[in-house]
PDB file of C-alpha atoms in Angstrom:
ATOM      1  CA  MET A   1      -0.601 -74.617 -16.364  1.00  0.00           C
ATOM      2  CA  ILE A   2       2.724 -71.576 -15.981  1.00  0.00           C
ATOM      3  CA  LYS A   3       1.333 -68.759 -14.498  1.00  0.00           C
ATOM      4  CA  ILE A   4       2.673 -65.288 -16.285  1.00  0.00           C
ATOM      5  CA  ASP A   5       3.435 -62.391 -14.519  1.00  0.00           C
ATOM      6  CA  PHE A   6       3.590 -59.704 -16.769  1.00  0.00           C
ATOM      7  CA  ARG A   7       5.694 -57.813 -14.033  1.00  0.00           C
ATOM      8  CA  LYS A   8       8.214 -59.898 -15.195  1.00  0.00           C
ATOM      9  CA  ALA A   9       7.599 -61.040 -18.912  1.00  0.00           C
ATOM     10  CA  LEU A  10       7.323 -57.487 -19.648  1.00  0.00           C
ATOM     11  CA  ALA A  11      10.400 -56.003 -16.689  1.00  0.00           C
ATOM     12  CA  GLY A  12      11.205 -53.100 -19.188  1.00  0.00           C
ATOM     13  CA  LEU A  13       7.565 -51.256 -19.101  1.00  0.00           C
ATOM     14  CA  TYR A  14       7.845 -52.617 -15.027  1.00  0.00           C
ATOM     15  CA  THR A  15      11.066 -50.737 -13.907  1.00  0.00           C
ATOM     16  CA  ALA A  16      13.118 -47.402 -14.529  1.00  0.00           C
ATOM     17  CA  PRO A  17      16.063 -46.072 -12.508  1.00  0.00           C
ATOM     18  CA  VAL A  18      14.525 -43.292  -9.647  1.00  0.00           C
ATOM     19  CA  GLY A  19      15.728 -39.510 -10.283  1.00  0.00           C
ATOM     20  CA  ARG A  20      16.549 -40.145 -14.098  1.00  0.00           C
ATOM     21  CA  PHE A  21      14.040 -40.507 -17.095  1.00  0.00           C
ATOM     22  CA  ILE A  22      14.785 -43.365 -19.836  1.00  0.00           C
ATOM     23  CA  GLU A  23      13.002 -43.804 -22.977  1.00  0.00           C
ATOM     24  CA  ILE A  24      11.186 -46.982 -24.074  1.00  0.00           C
ATOM     25  CA  ASP A  25       9.163 -48.172 -26.986  1.00  0.00           C
ATOM     26  CA  VAL A  26       5.318 -49.539 -25.385  1.00  0.00           C
ATOM     27  CA  PRO A  27       3.703 -51.750 -27.054  1.00  0.00           C
ATOM     28  CA  THR A  28       0.104 -52.497 -27.756  1.00  0.00           C
ATOM     29  CA  PHE A  29      -2.078 -53.352 -24.714  1.00  0.00           C
ATOM     30  CA  GLY A  30      -5.640 -53.525 -24.208  1.00  0.00           C
ATOM     31  CA  PHE A  31      -6.940 -52.722 -20.312  1.00  0.00           C
ATOM     32  CA  VAL A  32      -9.925 -52.296 -18.825  1.00  0.00           C
ATOM     33  CA  LYS A  33     -10.712 -48.261 -18.050  1.00  0.00           C
ATOM     34  CA  ILE A  34     -13.113 -46.403 -16.315  1.00  0.00           C
ATOM     35  CA  ASP A  35     -13.498 -42.010 -16.526  1.00  0.00           C
ATOM     36  CA  GLY A  36     -13.587 -39.985 -14.059  1.00  0.00           C
ATOM     37  CA  GLU A  37     -12.652 -36.635 -13.036  1.00  0.00           C
ATOM     38  CA  GLY A  38     -12.270 -34.972  -9.839  1.00  0.00           C
ATOM     39  CA  ASP A  39      -9.749 -35.277  -7.001  1.00  0.00           C
ATOM     40  CA  PRO A  40      -9.160 -38.724  -6.250  1.00  0.00           C
ATOM     41  CA  ASN A  41      -9.106 -38.839  -2.839  1.00  0.00           C
ATOM     42  CA  THR A  42     -12.378 -37.676  -2.296  1.00  0.00           C
ATOM     43  CA  SER A  43     -14.582 -38.707  -6.196  1.00  0.00           C
ATOM     44  CA  PRO A  44     -17.127 -40.075  -5.267  1.00  0.00           C
ATOM     45  CA  ALA A  45     -17.090 -41.526  -9.313  1.00  0.00           C
ATOM     46  CA  TYR A  46     -13.211 -42.658  -8.151  1.00  0.00           C
ATOM     47  CA  ARG A  47     -13.608 -44.668  -5.946  1.00  0.00           C
ATOM     48  CA  GLN A  48     -16.771 -46.574  -7.769  1.00  0.00           C
ATOM     49  CA  ALA A  49     -13.720 -46.867 -10.811  1.00  0.00           C
ATOM     50  CA  ILE A  50     -11.848 -49.007  -7.822  1.00  0.00           C
ATOM     51  CA  GLU A  51     -14.703 -50.836  -7.143  1.00  0.00           C
ATOM     52  CA  TRP A  52     -15.243 -52.114 -10.128  1.00  0.00           C
ATOM     53  CA  LEU A  53     -11.931 -52.456 -11.990  1.00  0.00           C
ATOM     54  CA  TYR A  54     -11.265 -55.006 -10.179  1.00  0.00           C
ATOM     55  CA  PRO A  55     -13.785 -57.481  -9.674  1.00  0.00           C
ATOM     56  CA  VAL A  56     -13.801 -57.485 -13.378  1.00  0.00           C
ATOM     57  CA  SER A  57      -9.977 -57.875 -13.452  1.00  0.00           C
ATOM     58  CA  TYR A  58     -10.542 -60.963 -10.864  1.00  0.00           C
ATOM     59  CA  ALA A  59     -13.616 -62.326 -13.426  1.00  0.00           C
ATOM     60  CA  LEU A  60     -11.231 -62.135 -16.413  1.00  0.00           C
ATOM     61  CA  LYS A  61      -8.579 -63.411 -14.600  1.00  0.00           C
ATOM     62  CA  PHE A  62     -11.016 -66.574 -13.305  1.00  0.00           C
ATOM     63  CA  ALA A  63     -12.088 -67.160 -16.648  1.00  0.00           C
ATOM     64  CA  ALA A  64      -8.879 -67.244 -18.657  1.00  0.00           C
ATOM     65  CA  LYS A  65      -8.443 -70.755 -16.922  1.00  0.00           C
ATOM     66  CA  GLY A  66     -11.317 -72.614 -19.244  1.00  0.00           C
ATOM     67  CA  ILE A  67      -8.649 -71.839 -21.646  1.00  0.00           C
ATOM     68  CA  GLY A  68      -5.554 -73.554 -20.216  1.00  0.00           C
ATOM     69  CA  LYS A  69      -4.294 -69.544 -19.147  1.00  0.00           C
ATOM     70  CA  ASP A  70      -2.753 -68.101 -16.077  1.00  0.00           C
ATOM     71  CA  TYR A  71      -1.832 -64.592 -14.981  1.00  0.00           C
ATOM     72  CA  VAL A  72      -0.683 -62.528 -12.158  1.00  0.00           C
ATOM     73  CA  VAL A  73      -3.681 -59.702 -11.892  1.00  0.00           C
ATOM     74  CA  PRO A  74      -1.716 -56.930 -13.543  1.00  0.00           C
ATOM     75  CA  PRO A  75      -0.979 -53.781 -11.369  1.00  0.00           C
ATOM     76  CA  LEU A  76      -3.344 -50.256 -10.908  1.00  0.00           C
ATOM     77  CA  GLU A  77      -2.783 -48.136 -13.785  1.00  0.00           C
ATOM     78  CA  GLY A  78      -3.949 -44.186 -15.158  1.00  0.00           C
ATOM     79  CA  LEU A  79      -4.796 -41.301 -17.464  1.00  0.00           C
ATOM     80  CA  TRP A  80      -3.906 -38.577 -15.868  1.00  0.00           C
ATOM     81  CA  TRP A  81      -4.549 -34.762 -17.574  1.00  0.00           C
ATOM     82  CA  ALA A  82      -6.300 -31.332 -16.877  1.00  0.00           C
ATOM     83  CA  ASP A  83      -7.377 -29.251 -19.411  1.00  0.00           C
ATOM     84  CA  GLU A  84      -4.665 -26.363 -17.856  1.00  0.00           C
ATOM     85  CA  PRO A  85      -1.506 -28.755 -17.615  1.00  0.00           C
ATOM     86  CA  ALA A  86      -0.451 -26.949 -14.689  1.00  0.00           C
ATOM     87  CA  ASP A  87      -3.070 -27.609 -12.651  1.00  0.00           C
ATOM     88  CA  PHE A  88      -1.852 -31.373 -13.221  1.00  0.00           C
ATOM     89  CA  VAL A  89       1.979 -29.994 -12.012  1.00  0.00           C
ATOM     90  CA  ALA A  90       0.169 -28.163  -9.489  1.00  0.00           C
ATOM     91  CA  ARG A  91      -1.225 -30.900  -7.891  1.00  0.00           C
ATOM     92  CA  ARG A  92      -5.087 -28.670  -8.342  1.00  0.00           C
ATOM     93  CA  LYS A  93      -7.127 -32.037  -8.354  1.00  0.00           C
ATOM     94  CA  ASP A  94     -10.088 -31.027  -8.433  1.00  0.00           C
ATOM     95  CA  ARG A  95      -9.558 -30.232 -11.380  1.00  0.00           C
ATOM     96  CA  TRP A  96      -7.962 -33.078 -13.394  1.00  0.00           C
ATOM     97  CA  ARG A  97      -9.613 -35.624 -15.722  1.00  0.00           C
ATOM     98  CA  TRP A  98      -8.122 -39.384 -15.383  1.00  0.00           C
ATOM     99  CA  THR A  99      -8.864 -42.785 -16.651  1.00  0.00           C
ATOM    100  CA  MET A 100      -8.158 -45.533 -14.141  1.00  0.00           C
ATOM    101  CA  MET A 101      -7.214 -49.175 -15.652  1.00  0.00           C
ATOM    102  CA  ILE A 102      -6.211 -53.111 -14.908  1.00  0.00           C
ATOM    103  CA  MET A 103      -3.511 -54.380 -18.311  1.00  0.00           C
ATOM    104  CA  ALA A 104      -5.737 -57.770 -19.854  1.00  0.00           C
ATOM    105  CA  PRO A 105      -4.552 -60.154 -22.071  1.00  0.00           C
ATOM    106  CA  ASP A 106      -4.026 -60.194 -25.275  1.00  0.00           C
ATOM    107  CA  PHE A 107      -6.071 -63.727 -24.683  1.00  0.00           C
ATOM    108  CA  ILE A 108      -9.360 -61.835 -23.117  1.00  0.00           C
ATOM    109  CA  THR A 109     -11.981 -61.410 -26.064  1.00  0.00           C
ATOM    110  CA  PRO A 110     -15.310 -59.198 -25.814  1.00  0.00           C
ATOM    111  CA  PRO A 111     -18.071 -62.400 -24.365  1.00  0.00           C
ATOM    112  CA  PHE A 112     -15.306 -62.788 -21.287  1.00  0.00           C
ATOM    113  CA  PHE A 113     -15.154 -59.012 -20.664  1.00  0.00           C
ATOM    114  CA  GLU A 114     -18.890 -58.968 -20.922  1.00  0.00           C
ATOM    115  CA  ALA A 115     -19.392 -62.242 -18.646  1.00  0.00           C
ATOM    116  CA  ALA A 116     -16.668 -60.815 -16.481  1.00  0.00           C
ATOM    117  CA  ILE A 117     -19.210 -57.718 -15.997  1.00  0.00           C
ATOM    118  CA  GLU A 118     -22.668 -59.537 -15.053  1.00  0.00           C
ATOM    119  CA  LYS A 119     -20.167 -61.664 -12.820  1.00  0.00           C
ATOM    120  CA  ALA A 120     -19.889 -57.739 -11.096  1.00  0.00           C
ATOM    121  CA  LYS A 121     -22.904 -56.732 -11.484  1.00  0.00           C
ATOM    122  CA  ARG A 122     -24.637 -58.932  -9.215  1.00  0.00           C
ATOM    123  CA  LYS A 123     -22.820 -57.081  -6.141  1.00  0.00           C
ATOM    124  CA  LEU A 124     -22.394 -53.594  -6.818  1.00  0.00           C
ATOM    125  CA  GLY A 125     -25.472 -53.390  -8.783  1.00  0.00           C
ATOM    126  CA  ASP A 126     -25.481 -51.264 -12.398  1.00  0.00           C
ATOM    127  CA  ALA A 127     -22.347 -50.628 -13.833  1.00  0.00           C
ATOM    128  CA  PRO A 128     -19.953 -47.906 -14.253  1.00  0.00           C
ATOM    129  CA  SER A 129     -20.679 -46.489 -17.699  1.00  0.00           C
ATOM    130  CA  SER A 130     -17.602 -45.703 -19.042  1.00  0.00           C
ATOM    131  CA  LEU A 131     -16.214 -48.859 -18.514  1.00  0.00           C
ATOM    132  CA  ARG A 132     -14.963 -51.123 -21.349  1.00  0.00           C
ATOM    133  CA  LEU A 133     -12.030 -53.379 -22.614  1.00  0.00           C
ATOM    134  CA  GLU A 134      -9.768 -51.016 -24.547  1.00  0.00           C
ATOM    135  CA  PRO A 135      -6.743 -50.829 -25.952  1.00  0.00           C
ATOM    136  CA  LEU A 136      -3.884 -48.246 -25.738  1.00  0.00           C
ATOM    137  CA  THR A 137      -1.111 -47.252 -27.547  1.00  0.00           C
ATOM    138  CA  GLU A 138       1.555 -45.386 -26.509  1.00  0.00           C
ATOM    139  CA  GLY A 139       4.357 -46.250 -28.201  1.00  0.00           C
ATOM    140  CA  ARG A 140       8.244 -43.790 -27.681  1.00  0.00           C
ATOM    141  CA  SER A 141       7.759 -43.002 -24.332  1.00  0.00           C
ATOM    142  CA  LEU A 142       9.793 -41.440 -20.818  1.00  0.00           C
ATOM    143  CA  GLN A 143       9.444 -42.709 -17.609  1.00  0.00           C
ATOM    144  CA  THR A 144      11.148 -42.198 -13.971  1.00  0.00           C
ATOM    145  CA  LEU A 145      10.424 -44.929 -10.978  1.00  0.00           C
ATOM    146  CA  HIS A 146       8.671 -42.506  -7.952  1.00  0.00           C
ATOM    147  CA  VAL A 147       9.231 -43.497  -4.902  1.00  0.00           C
ATOM    148  CA  GLY A 148       7.915 -41.385  -2.522  1.00  0.00           C
ATOM    149  CA  SER A 149       4.181 -39.937  -1.517  1.00  0.00           C
ATOM    150  CA  TYR A 150       2.391 -39.681  -4.843  1.00  0.00           C
ATOM    151  CA  ASP A 151       1.614 -35.113  -3.957  1.00  0.00           C
ATOM    152  CA  ASP A 152       5.386 -35.422  -4.077  1.00  0.00           C
ATOM    153  CA  GLU A 153       5.777 -36.057  -7.916  1.00  0.00           C
ATOM    154  CA  GLY A 154       5.352 -32.327  -9.466  1.00  0.00           C
ATOM    155  CA  PRO A 155       8.618 -31.799  -9.536  1.00  0.00           C
ATOM    156  CA  ALA A 156       9.863 -34.855 -11.241  1.00  0.00           C
ATOM    157  CA  LEU A 157       7.718 -34.189 -13.576  1.00  0.00           C
ATOM    158  CA  ALA A 158       7.941 -30.278 -13.834  1.00  0.00           C
ATOM    159  CA  ARG A 159      11.562 -31.136 -14.260  1.00  0.00           C
ATOM    160  CA  LEU A 160      10.148 -33.330 -17.321  1.00  0.00           C
ATOM    161  CA  HIS A 161       8.095 -30.475 -18.456  1.00  0.00           C
ATOM    162  CA  ASP A 162      10.216 -27.642 -18.826  1.00  0.00           C
ATOM    163  CA  GLU A 163      13.273 -29.215 -18.894  1.00  0.00           C
ATOM    164  CA  ILE A 164      13.970 -32.753 -20.323  1.00  0.00           C
ATOM    165  CA  MET A 165      11.204 -32.483 -22.895  1.00  0.00           C
ATOM    166  CA  PRO A 166      12.233 -29.215 -24.701  1.00  0.00           C
ATOM    167  CA  THR A 167      15.732 -29.583 -24.330  1.00  0.00           C
ATOM    168  CA  GLN A 168      15.363 -33.351 -26.655  1.00  0.00           C
ATOM    169  CA  GLY A 169      12.784 -31.361 -29.295  1.00  0.00           C
ATOM    170  CA  LEU A 170      10.103 -33.426 -27.901  1.00  0.00           C
ATOM    171  CA  THR A 171       6.239 -33.053 -27.089  1.00  0.00           C
ATOM    172  CA  PHE A 172       3.534 -34.562 -25.765  1.00  0.00           C
ATOM    173  CA  ALA A 173       1.914 -37.912 -27.402  1.00  0.00           C
ATOM    174  CA  GLY A 174      -0.693 -38.612 -24.650  1.00  0.00           C
ATOM    175  CA  PRO A 175      -1.587 -38.448 -21.021  1.00  0.00           C
ATOM    176  CA  HIS A 176       0.760 -38.647 -18.256  1.00  0.00           C
ATOM    177  CA  HIS A 177       0.571 -42.434 -17.161  1.00  0.00           C
ATOM    178  CA  GLU A 178       1.375 -43.834 -13.774  1.00  0.00           C
ATOM    179  CA  ILE A 179       1.437 -47.103 -12.930  1.00  0.00           C
ATOM    180  CA  TYR A 180       1.022 -48.657  -9.067  1.00  0.00           C
ATOM    181  CA  LEU A 181       3.547 -50.485  -7.570  1.00  0.00           C
ATOM    182  CA  SER A 182       2.791 -50.956  -4.299  1.00  0.00           C
ATOM    183  CA  ASP A 183      -0.092 -50.307  -2.695  1.00  0.00           C
ATOM    184  CA  PRO A 184      -1.406 -47.671  -0.895  1.00  0.00           C
ATOM    185  CA  ARG A 185      -2.882 -49.778   1.674  1.00  0.00           C
ATOM    186  CA  LYS A 186       0.183 -51.318   2.679  1.00  0.00           C
ATOM    187  CA  SER A 187       3.102 -49.132   2.594  1.00  0.00           C
ATOM    188  CA  VAL A 188       3.101 -46.086   3.961  1.00  0.00           C
ATOM    189  CA  PRO A 189       3.936 -42.649   1.778  1.00  0.00           C
ATOM    190  CA  ALA A 190       7.362 -42.785   1.837  1.00  0.00           C
ATOM    191  CA  LYS A 191       7.796 -45.963   0.481  1.00  0.00           C
ATOM    192  CA  LEU A 192       5.128 -46.235  -2.304  1.00  0.00           C
ATOM    193  CA  ARG A 193       6.753 -46.485  -6.083  1.00  0.00           C
ATOM    194  CA  THR A 194       5.337 -45.172  -9.123  1.00  0.00           C
ATOM    195  CA  ILE A 195       5.892 -45.346 -12.763  1.00  0.00           C
ATOM    196  CA  LEU A 196       5.923 -41.762 -14.153  1.00  0.00           C
ATOM    197  CA  ARG A 197       5.341 -42.500 -17.507  1.00  0.00           C
ATOM    198  CA  GLN A 198       4.770 -39.969 -20.895  1.00  0.00           C
ATOM    199  CA  PRO A 199       4.532 -40.869 -24.747  1.00  0.00           C
ATOM    200  CA  VAL A 200       6.004 -38.225 -26.481  1.00  0.00           C
ATOM    201  CA  LYS A 201       7.030 -36.926 -30.112  1.00  0.00           C
ATOM    202  CA  PRO A 202       9.059 -35.085 -32.018  1.00  0.00           C
ATOM    203  CA  ARG A 203       7.822 -31.403 -31.906  1.00  0.00           C
TER     204      ARG A 203
END
């Protein structure tokens, strides 16, 4: 049985230059998603989202072996926004809204997902009401690789919003998207590697 590593099979979606935004075309993928709001460092909802996403995603991985499929569970990803966009760039985290998610391959079916939830419930109790398996379509996007603390992303995003997108005649076509290539439990903040992605469309 071949094990699929999506970070390698879809390398163009998980790599980008540091300090420079490149344009990519992102296909539609399915994701296990949970919504919430507030500072991810202090929000109980954020902690609960992470506690649920991984067990469900690993249960899906093991269930897929029953149909002859195996894969490396993809990295954690997040969609981030605020009612006032300046609150996001300025890192006023208590005003943030988010969807945390992990990609699920197209051979993961709703029955697999429901079984994974039931398995996780035995350990975690009631599932978050927003837990779901849902596609995400982004299409044309700009992305870069940020190396460093999450709190140091602000200047790159400000340059994207205030310089790069206006110069190219582009506007927002979806929320800010982050892909966490590093495990913050194992990496010092200065070495964290994060893909920063922004879906765009003509202004």
